[in-house]
mmCIF file of C-alpha atoms in Angstrom:
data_model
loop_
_atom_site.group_PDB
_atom_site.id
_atom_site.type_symbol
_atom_site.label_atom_id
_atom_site.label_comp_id
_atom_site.label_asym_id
_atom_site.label_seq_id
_atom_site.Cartn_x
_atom_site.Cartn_y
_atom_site.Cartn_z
ATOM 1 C CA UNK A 1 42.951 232.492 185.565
ATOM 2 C CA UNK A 2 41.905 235.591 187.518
ATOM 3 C CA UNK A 3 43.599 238.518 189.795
ATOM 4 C CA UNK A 4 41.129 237.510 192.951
ATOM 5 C CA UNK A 5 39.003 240.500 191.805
ATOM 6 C CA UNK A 6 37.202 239.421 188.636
ATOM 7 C CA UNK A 7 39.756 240.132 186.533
ATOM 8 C CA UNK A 8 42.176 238.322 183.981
ATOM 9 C CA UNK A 9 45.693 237.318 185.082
ATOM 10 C CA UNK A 10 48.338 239.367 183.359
ATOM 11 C CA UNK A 11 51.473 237.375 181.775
ATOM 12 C CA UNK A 12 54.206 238.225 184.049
ATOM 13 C CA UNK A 13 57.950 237.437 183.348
ATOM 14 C CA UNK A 14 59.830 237.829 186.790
ATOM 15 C CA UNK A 15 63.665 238.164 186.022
ATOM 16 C CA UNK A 16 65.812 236.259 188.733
ATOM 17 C CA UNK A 17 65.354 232.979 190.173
ATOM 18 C CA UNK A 18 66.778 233.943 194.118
ATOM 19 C CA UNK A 19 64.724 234.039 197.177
ATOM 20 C CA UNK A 20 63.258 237.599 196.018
ATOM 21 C CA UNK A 21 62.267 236.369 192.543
ATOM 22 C CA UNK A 22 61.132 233.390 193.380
ATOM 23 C CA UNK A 23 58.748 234.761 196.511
ATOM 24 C CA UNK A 24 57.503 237.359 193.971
ATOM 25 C CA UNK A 25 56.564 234.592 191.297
ATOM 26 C CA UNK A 26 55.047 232.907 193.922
ATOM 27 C CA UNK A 27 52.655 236.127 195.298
ATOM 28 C CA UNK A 28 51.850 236.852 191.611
ATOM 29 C CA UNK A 29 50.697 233.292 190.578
ATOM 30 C CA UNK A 30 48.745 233.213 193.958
ATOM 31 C CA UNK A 31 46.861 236.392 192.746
ATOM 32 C CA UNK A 32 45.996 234.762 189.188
ATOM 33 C CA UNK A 33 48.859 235.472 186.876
ATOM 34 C CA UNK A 34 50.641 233.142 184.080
ATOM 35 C CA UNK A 35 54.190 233.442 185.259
ATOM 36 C CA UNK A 36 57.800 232.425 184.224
ATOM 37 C CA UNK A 37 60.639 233.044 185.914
ATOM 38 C CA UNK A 38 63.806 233.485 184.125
ATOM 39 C CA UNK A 39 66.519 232.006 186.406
ATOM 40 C CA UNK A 40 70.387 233.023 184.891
ATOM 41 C CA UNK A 41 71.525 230.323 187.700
ATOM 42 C CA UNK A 42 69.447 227.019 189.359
ATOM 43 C CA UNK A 43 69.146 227.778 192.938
ATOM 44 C CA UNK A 44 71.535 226.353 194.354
ATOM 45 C CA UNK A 45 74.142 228.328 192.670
ATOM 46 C CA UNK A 46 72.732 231.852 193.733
ATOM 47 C CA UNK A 47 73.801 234.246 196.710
ATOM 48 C CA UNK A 48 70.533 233.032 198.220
ATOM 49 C CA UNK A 49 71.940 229.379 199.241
ATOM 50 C CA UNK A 50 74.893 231.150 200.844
ATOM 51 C CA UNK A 51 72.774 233.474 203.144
ATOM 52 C CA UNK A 52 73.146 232.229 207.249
ATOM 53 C CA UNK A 53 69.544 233.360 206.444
ATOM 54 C CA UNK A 54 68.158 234.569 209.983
ATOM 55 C CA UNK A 55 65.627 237.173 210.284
ATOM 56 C CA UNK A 56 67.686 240.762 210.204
ATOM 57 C CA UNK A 57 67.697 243.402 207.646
ATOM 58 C CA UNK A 58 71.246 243.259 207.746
ATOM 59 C CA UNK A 59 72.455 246.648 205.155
ATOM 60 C CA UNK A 60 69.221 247.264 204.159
ATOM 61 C CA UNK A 61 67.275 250.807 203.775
ATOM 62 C CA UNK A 62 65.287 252.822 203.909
ATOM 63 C CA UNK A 63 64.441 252.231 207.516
ATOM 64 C CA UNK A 64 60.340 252.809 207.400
ATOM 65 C CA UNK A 65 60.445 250.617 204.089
ATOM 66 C CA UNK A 66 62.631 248.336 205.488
ATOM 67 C CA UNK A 67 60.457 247.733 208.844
ATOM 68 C CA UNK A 68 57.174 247.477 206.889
ATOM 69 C CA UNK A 69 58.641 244.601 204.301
ATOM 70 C CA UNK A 70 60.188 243.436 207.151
ATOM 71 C CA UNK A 71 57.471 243.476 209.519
ATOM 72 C CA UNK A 72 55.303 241.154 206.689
ATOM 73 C CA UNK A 73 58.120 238.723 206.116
ATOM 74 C CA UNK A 74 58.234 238.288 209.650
ATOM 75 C CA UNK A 75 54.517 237.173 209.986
ATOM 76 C CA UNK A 76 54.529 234.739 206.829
ATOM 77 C CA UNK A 77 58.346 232.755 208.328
ATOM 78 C CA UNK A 78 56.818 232.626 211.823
ATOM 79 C CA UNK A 79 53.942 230.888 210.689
ATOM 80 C CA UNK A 80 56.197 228.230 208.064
ATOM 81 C CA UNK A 81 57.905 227.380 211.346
ATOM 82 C CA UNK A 82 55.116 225.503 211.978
ATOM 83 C CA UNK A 83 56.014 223.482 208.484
ATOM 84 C CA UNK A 84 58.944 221.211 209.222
ATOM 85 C CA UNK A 85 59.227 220.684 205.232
ATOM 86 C CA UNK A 86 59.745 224.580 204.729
ATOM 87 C CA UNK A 87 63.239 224.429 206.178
ATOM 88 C CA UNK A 88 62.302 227.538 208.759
ATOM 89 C CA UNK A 89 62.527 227.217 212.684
ATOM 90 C CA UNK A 90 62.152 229.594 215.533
ATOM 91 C CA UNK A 91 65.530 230.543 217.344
ATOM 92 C CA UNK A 92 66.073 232.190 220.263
ATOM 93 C CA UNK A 93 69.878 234.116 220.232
ATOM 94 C CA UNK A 94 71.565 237.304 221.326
ATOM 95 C CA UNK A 95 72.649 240.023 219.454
ATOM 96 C CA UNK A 96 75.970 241.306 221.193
ATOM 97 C CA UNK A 97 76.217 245.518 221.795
ATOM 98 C CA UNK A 98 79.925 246.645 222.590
ATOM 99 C CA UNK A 99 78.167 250.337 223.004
ATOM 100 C CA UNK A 100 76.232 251.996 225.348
ATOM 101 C CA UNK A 101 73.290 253.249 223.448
ATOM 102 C CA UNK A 102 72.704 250.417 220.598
ATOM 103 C CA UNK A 103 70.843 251.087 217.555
ATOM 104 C CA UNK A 104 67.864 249.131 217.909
ATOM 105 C CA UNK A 105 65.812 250.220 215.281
ATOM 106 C CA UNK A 106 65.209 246.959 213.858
ATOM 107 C CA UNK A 107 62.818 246.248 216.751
ATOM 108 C CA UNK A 108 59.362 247.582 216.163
ATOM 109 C CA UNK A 109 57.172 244.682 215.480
ATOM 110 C CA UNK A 110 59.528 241.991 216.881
ATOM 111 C CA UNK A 111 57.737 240.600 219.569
ATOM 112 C CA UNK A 112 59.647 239.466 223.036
ATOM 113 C CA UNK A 113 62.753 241.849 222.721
ATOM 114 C CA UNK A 114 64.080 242.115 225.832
ATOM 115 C CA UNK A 115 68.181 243.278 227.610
ATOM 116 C CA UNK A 116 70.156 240.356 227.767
ATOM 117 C CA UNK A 117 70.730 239.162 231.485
ATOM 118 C CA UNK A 118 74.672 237.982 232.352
ATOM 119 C CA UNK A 119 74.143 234.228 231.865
ATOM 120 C CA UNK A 120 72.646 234.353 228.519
ATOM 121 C CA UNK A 121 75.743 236.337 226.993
ATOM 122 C CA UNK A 122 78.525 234.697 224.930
ATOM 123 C CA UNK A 123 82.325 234.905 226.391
ATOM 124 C CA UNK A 124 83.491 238.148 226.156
ATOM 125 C CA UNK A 125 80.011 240.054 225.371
ATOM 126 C CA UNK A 126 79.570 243.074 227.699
ATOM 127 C CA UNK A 127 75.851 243.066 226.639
ATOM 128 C CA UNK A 128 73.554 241.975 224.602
ATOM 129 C CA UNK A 129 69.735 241.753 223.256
ATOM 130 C CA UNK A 130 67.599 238.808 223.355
ATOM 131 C CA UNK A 131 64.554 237.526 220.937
ATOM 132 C CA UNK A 132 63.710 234.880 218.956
ATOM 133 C CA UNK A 133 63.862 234.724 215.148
ATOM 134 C CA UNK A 134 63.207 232.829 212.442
ATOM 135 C CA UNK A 135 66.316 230.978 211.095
ATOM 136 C CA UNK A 136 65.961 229.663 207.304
ATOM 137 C CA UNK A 137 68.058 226.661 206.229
ATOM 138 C CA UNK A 138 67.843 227.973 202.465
ATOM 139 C CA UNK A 139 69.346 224.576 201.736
ATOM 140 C CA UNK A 140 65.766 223.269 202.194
ATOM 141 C CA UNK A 141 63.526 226.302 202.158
ATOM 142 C CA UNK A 142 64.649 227.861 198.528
ATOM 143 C CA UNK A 143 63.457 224.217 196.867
ATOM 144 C CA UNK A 144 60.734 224.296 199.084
ATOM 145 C CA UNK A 145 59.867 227.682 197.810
ATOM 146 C CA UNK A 146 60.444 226.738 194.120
ATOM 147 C CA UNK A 147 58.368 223.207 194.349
ATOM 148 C CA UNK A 148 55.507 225.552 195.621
ATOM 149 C CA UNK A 149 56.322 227.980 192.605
ATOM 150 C CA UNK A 150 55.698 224.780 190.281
ATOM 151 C CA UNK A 151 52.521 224.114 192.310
ATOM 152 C CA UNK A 152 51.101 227.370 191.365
ATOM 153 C CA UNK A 153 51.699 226.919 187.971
ATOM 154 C CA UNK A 154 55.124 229.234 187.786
ATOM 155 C CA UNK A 155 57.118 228.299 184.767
ATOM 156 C CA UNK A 156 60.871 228.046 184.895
ATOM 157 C CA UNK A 157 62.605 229.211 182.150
ATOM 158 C CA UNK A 158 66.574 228.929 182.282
ATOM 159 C CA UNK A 159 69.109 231.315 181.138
ATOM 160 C CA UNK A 160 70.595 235.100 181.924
ATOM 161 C CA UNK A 161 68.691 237.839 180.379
ATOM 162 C CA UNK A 162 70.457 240.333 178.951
ATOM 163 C CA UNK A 163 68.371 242.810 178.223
ATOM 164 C CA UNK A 164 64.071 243.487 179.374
ATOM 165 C CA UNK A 165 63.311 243.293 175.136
ATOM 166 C CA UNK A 166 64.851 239.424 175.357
ATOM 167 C CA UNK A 167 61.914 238.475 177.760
ATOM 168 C CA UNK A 168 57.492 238.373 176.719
ATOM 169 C CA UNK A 169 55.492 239.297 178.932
ATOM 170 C CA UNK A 170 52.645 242.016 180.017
ATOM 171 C CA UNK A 171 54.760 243.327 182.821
ATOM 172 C CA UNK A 172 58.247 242.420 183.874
ATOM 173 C CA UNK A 173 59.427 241.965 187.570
ATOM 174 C CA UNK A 174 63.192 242.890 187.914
ATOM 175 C CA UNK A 175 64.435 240.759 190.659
ATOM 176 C CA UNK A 176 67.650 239.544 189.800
ATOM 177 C CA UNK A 177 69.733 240.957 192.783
ATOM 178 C CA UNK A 178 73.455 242.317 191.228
ATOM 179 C CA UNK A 179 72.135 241.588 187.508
ATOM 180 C CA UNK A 180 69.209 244.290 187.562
ATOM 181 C CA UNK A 181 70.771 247.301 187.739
ATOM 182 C CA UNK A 182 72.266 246.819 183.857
ATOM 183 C CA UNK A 183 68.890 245.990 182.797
ATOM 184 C CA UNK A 184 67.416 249.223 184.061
ATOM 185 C CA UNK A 185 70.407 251.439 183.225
ATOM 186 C CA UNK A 186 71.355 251.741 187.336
ATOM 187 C CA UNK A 187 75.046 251.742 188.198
ATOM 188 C CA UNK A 188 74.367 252.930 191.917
ATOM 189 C CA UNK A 189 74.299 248.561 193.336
ATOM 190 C CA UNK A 190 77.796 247.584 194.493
ATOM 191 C CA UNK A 191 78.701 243.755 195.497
ATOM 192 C CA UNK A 192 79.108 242.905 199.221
ATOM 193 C CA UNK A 193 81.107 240.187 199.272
ATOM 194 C CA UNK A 194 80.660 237.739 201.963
ATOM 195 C CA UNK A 195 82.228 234.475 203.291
ATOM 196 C CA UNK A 196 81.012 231.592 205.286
ATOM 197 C CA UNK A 197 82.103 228.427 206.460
ATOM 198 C CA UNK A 198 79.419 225.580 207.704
ATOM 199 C CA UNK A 199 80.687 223.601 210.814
ATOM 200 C CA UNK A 200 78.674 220.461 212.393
ATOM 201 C CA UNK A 201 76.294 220.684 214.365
ATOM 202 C CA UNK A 202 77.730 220.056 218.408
ATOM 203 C CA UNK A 203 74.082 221.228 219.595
ATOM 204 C CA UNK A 204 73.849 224.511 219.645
ATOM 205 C CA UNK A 205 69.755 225.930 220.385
ATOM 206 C CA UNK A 206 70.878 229.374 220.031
ATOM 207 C CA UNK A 207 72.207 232.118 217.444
ATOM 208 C CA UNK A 208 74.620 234.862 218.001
ATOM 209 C CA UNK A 209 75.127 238.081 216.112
ATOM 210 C CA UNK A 210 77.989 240.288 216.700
ATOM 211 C CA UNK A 211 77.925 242.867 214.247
ATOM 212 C CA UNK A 212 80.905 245.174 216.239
ATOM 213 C CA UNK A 213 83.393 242.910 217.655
ATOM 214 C CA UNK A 214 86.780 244.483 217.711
ATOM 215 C CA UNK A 215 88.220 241.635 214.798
ATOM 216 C CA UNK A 216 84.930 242.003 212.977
ATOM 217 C CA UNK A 217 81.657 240.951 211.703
ATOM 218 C CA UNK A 218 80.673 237.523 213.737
ATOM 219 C CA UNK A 219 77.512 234.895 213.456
ATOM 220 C CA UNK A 220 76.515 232.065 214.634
ATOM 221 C CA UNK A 221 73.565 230.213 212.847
ATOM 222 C CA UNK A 222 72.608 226.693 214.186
ATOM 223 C CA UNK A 223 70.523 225.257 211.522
ATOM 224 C CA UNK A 224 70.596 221.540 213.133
ATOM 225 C CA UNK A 225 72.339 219.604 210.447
ATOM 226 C CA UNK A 226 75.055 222.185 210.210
ATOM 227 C CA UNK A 227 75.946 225.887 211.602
ATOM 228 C CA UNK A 228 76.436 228.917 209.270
ATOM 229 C CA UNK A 229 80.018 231.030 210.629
ATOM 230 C CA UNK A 230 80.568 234.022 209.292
ATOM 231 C CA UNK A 231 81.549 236.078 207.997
ATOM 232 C CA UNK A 232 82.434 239.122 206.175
ATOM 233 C CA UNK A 233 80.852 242.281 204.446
ATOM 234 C CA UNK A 234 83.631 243.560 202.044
ATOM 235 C CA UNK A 235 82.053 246.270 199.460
ATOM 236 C CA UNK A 236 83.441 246.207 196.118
ATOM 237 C CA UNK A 237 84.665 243.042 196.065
ATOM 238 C CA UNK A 238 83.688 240.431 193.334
ATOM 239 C CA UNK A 239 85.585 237.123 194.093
ATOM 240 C CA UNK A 240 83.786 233.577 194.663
ATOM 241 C CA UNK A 241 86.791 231.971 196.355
ATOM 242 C CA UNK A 242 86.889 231.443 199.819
ATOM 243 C CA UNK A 243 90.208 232.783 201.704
ATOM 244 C CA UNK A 244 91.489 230.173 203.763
ATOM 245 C CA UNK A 245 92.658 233.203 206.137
ATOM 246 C CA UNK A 246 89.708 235.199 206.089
ATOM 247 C CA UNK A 247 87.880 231.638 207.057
ATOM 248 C CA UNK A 248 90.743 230.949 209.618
ATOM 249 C CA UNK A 249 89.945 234.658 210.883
ATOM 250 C CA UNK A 250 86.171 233.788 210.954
ATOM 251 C CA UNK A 251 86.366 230.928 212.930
ATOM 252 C CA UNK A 252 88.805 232.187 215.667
ATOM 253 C CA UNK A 253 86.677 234.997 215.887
ATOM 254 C CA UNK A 254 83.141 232.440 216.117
ATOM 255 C CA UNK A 255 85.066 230.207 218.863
ATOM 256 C CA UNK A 256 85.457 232.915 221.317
ATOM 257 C CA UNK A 257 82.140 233.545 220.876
ATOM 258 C CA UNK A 258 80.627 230.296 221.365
ATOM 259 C CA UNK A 259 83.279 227.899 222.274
ATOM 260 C CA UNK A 260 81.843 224.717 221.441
ATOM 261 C CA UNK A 261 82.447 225.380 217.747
ATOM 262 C CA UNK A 262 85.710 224.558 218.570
ATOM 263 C CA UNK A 263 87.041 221.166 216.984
ATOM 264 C CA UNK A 264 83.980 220.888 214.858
ATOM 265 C CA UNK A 265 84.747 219.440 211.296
ATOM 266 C CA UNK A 266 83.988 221.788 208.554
ATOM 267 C CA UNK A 267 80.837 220.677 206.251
ATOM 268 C CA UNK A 268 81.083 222.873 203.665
ATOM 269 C CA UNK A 269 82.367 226.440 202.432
ATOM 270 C CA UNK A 270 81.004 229.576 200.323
ATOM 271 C CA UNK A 271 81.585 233.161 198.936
ATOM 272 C CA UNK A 272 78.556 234.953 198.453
ATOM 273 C CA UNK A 273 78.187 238.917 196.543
ATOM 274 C CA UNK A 274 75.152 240.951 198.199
ATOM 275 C CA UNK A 275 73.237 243.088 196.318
ATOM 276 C CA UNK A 276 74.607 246.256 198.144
ATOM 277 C CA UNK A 277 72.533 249.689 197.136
ATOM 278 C CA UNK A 278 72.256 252.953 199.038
ATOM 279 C CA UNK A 279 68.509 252.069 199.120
ATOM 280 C CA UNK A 280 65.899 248.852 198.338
ATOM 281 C CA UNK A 281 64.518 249.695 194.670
ATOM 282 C CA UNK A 282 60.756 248.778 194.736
ATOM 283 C CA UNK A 283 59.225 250.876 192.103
ATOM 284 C CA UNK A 284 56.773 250.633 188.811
ATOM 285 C CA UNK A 285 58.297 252.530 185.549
ATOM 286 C CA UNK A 286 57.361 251.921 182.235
ATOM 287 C CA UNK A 287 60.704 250.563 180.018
ATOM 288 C CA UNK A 288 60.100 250.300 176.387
ATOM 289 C CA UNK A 289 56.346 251.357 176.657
ATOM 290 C CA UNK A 290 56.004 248.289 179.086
ATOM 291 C CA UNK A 291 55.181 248.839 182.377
ATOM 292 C CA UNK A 292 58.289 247.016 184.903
ATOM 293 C CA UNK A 293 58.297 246.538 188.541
ATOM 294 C CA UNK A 294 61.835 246.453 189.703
ATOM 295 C CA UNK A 295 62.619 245.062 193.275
ATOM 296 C CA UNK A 296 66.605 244.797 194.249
ATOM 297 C CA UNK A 297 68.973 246.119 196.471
ATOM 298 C CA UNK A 298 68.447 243.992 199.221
ATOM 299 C CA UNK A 299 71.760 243.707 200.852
ATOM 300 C CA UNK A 300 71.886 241.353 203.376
ATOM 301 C CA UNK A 301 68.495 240.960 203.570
ATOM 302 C CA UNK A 302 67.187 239.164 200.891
ATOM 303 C CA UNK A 303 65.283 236.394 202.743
ATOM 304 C CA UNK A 304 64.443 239.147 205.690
ATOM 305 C CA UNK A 305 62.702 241.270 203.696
ATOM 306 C CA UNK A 306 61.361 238.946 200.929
ATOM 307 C CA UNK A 307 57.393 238.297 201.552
ATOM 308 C CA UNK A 308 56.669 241.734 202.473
ATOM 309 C CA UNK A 309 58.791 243.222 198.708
ATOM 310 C CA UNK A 310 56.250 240.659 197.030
ATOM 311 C CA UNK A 311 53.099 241.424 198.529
ATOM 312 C CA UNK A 312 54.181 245.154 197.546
ATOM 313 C CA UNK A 313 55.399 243.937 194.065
ATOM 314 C CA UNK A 314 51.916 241.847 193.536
ATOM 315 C CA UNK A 315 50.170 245.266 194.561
ATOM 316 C CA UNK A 316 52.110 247.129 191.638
ATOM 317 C CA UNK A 317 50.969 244.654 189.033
ATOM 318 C CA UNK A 318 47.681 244.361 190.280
ATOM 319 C CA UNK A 319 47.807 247.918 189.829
ATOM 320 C CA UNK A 320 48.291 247.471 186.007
ATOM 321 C CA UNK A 321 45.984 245.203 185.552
ATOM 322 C CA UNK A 322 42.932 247.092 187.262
ATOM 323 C CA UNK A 323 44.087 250.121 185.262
ATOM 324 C CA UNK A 324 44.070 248.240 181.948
ATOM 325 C CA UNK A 325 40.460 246.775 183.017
ATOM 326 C CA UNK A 326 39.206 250.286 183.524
ATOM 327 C CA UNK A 327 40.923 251.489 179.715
ATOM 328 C CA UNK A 328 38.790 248.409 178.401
ATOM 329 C CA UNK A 329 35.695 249.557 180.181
ATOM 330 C CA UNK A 330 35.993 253.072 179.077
ATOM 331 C CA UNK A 331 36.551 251.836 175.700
ATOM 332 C CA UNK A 332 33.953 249.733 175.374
ATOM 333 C CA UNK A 333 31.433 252.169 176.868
ATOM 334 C CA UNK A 334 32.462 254.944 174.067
ATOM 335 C CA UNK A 335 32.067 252.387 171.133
#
């Protein structure tokens, strides 16, 4: 196998089997590498599934970083859109301002952003902001993305790491959202817990995201064979049990926003921990003379900001290997 560039793949062991870990083995088997991902949980079982999963870099920084990953993740869902298999469709959907002067920095690069006029706003919304988005139904896109992992010749390899010296490898990608701060000695992540309950479908075309409503954090997700309510953002907190008040809560709060929710059965439930940080890690540092690419913090916007971390995480490894090329070179030129 090569990099693209002449060059030998590298052995890469990427650490965390979520939607950043698994986009990252996928960019760095692309470029030529032999890589195995070492997955503590399948899939299904990792904050990843639970994500309403729409475009936004929900608690995410820092801002330039954040647009530019953004900005690339943006490009590569738009176009998977076009891939009913991937799980990803293009939503149009409001996001509701109680404030005069919204923050809107999340808009450079998102094209068709545009005021909200008065019929397109949910009940009670005094205004709002209009664009479409891509929506991922992670229930299809993260086996999706780990089928085209296999494809590529990524190798799964079950069970938690506890420690980087447990895993082979030329390089090691830390991607393992909460988990990777004890493997790199960093105590600054902190769990954001969130919960969610999925509701059938009645119809819905459109999302809604109220991120200030008076009795809290509200979306709407339509993903067609359900929609994703939420939900909550409570730092510090580590439980996986859904409250049946917070969901009560969640759902009053979601039916005055959209009132056709109301009555719908409920599908399916979920507690989810984000990978809270002050700041997105994405950095090269050598650990144990080996040199380790560590890419977490994501907060709420692990899927959001996924592609463009792993075209920045394939640059750092290609990085390696074109510098250990150039020490062979040199080498081979003095003998």
């Amino acid at each position: 196998m090569s990099t693209g560039d002449g060059g030998p793949g590298l052995r890469v062991a990427v650490v965390g089997g979520g939607v950043v870990g698994l986009t990252c083995a996928l960019e760095l088997a692309r470029a030529g590498h032999r890589v195995e991902v070492h997955a503590a949980d399948p899939w299904e079982a990792t904050t990843s599934a639970v994500a309403a999963a729409i475009w936004f870099p929900y608690r995410a920084a820092p801002t330039d970083a954040v647009l530019r990953w953004g900005a690339g993740s943006l490009g590569v869902l738009t176009r998977l859109a076009a891939d009913p298999e991937t799980g990803v469709r293009m939503l149009p959907g409001t996001f509701v301002h109680r404030t005069a002067d919204p923050d809107l920095w999340w808009t450079p690069g998102v094209p068709g952003v545009r005021p909200a006029v008065p019929g397109e706003l949910p009940a009670g919304a005094p205004a709002g902001t209009r664009c479409t988005l891509p929506v991922v139904d992670t229930g299809r896109y993260l086996p999706w993305l780990a089928a085209e992992c296999a494809a590529a010749g990524v190798v799964p390899v079950p069970g938690r790491v506890a420690a980087l010296d447990e895993v082979a490898g030329d390089v090691v990608v830390v991607a393992a959202g909460l988990a990777s701060g004890a493997l790199l000695g960093d105590d600054s992540g902190v769990a954001v817990q969130g919960q969610v309950v999925r509701l059938a479908d009645p119809g819905l075309a459109e999302w809604v995201l109220d991120q200030d409503g008076p009795a809290g954090l509200t979306y709407v997700v339509p993903r067609g064979r359900d929609v994703v309510v939420g939900g909550t953002a409570v730092e510090g907190a580590t439980g996986l049990d859904p409250d049946p008040g917070v969901e009560a809560a969640i759902l009053e709060r979601a039916c005055a926003l959209v009132p056709a929710l109301r009555g719908q059965p409920v599908l399916s439930r979920a507690v989810g921990l984000r990978p809270g940080r002050p700041t997105v890690r994405l950095e090269r540092l050598e650990v144990g003379g080996r040199p380790v690419v560590a890419c977490y913090g994501h907060g709420g916007a692990g899927v959001t900001l996924s592609w463009g971390c792993a075209t920045e995480v394939a640059a750092e490894v290609a990085a390696v290997a074109g510098g250990r090329r150039a020490a062979a070179s040199a080498s081979s030129s003095q003998a």
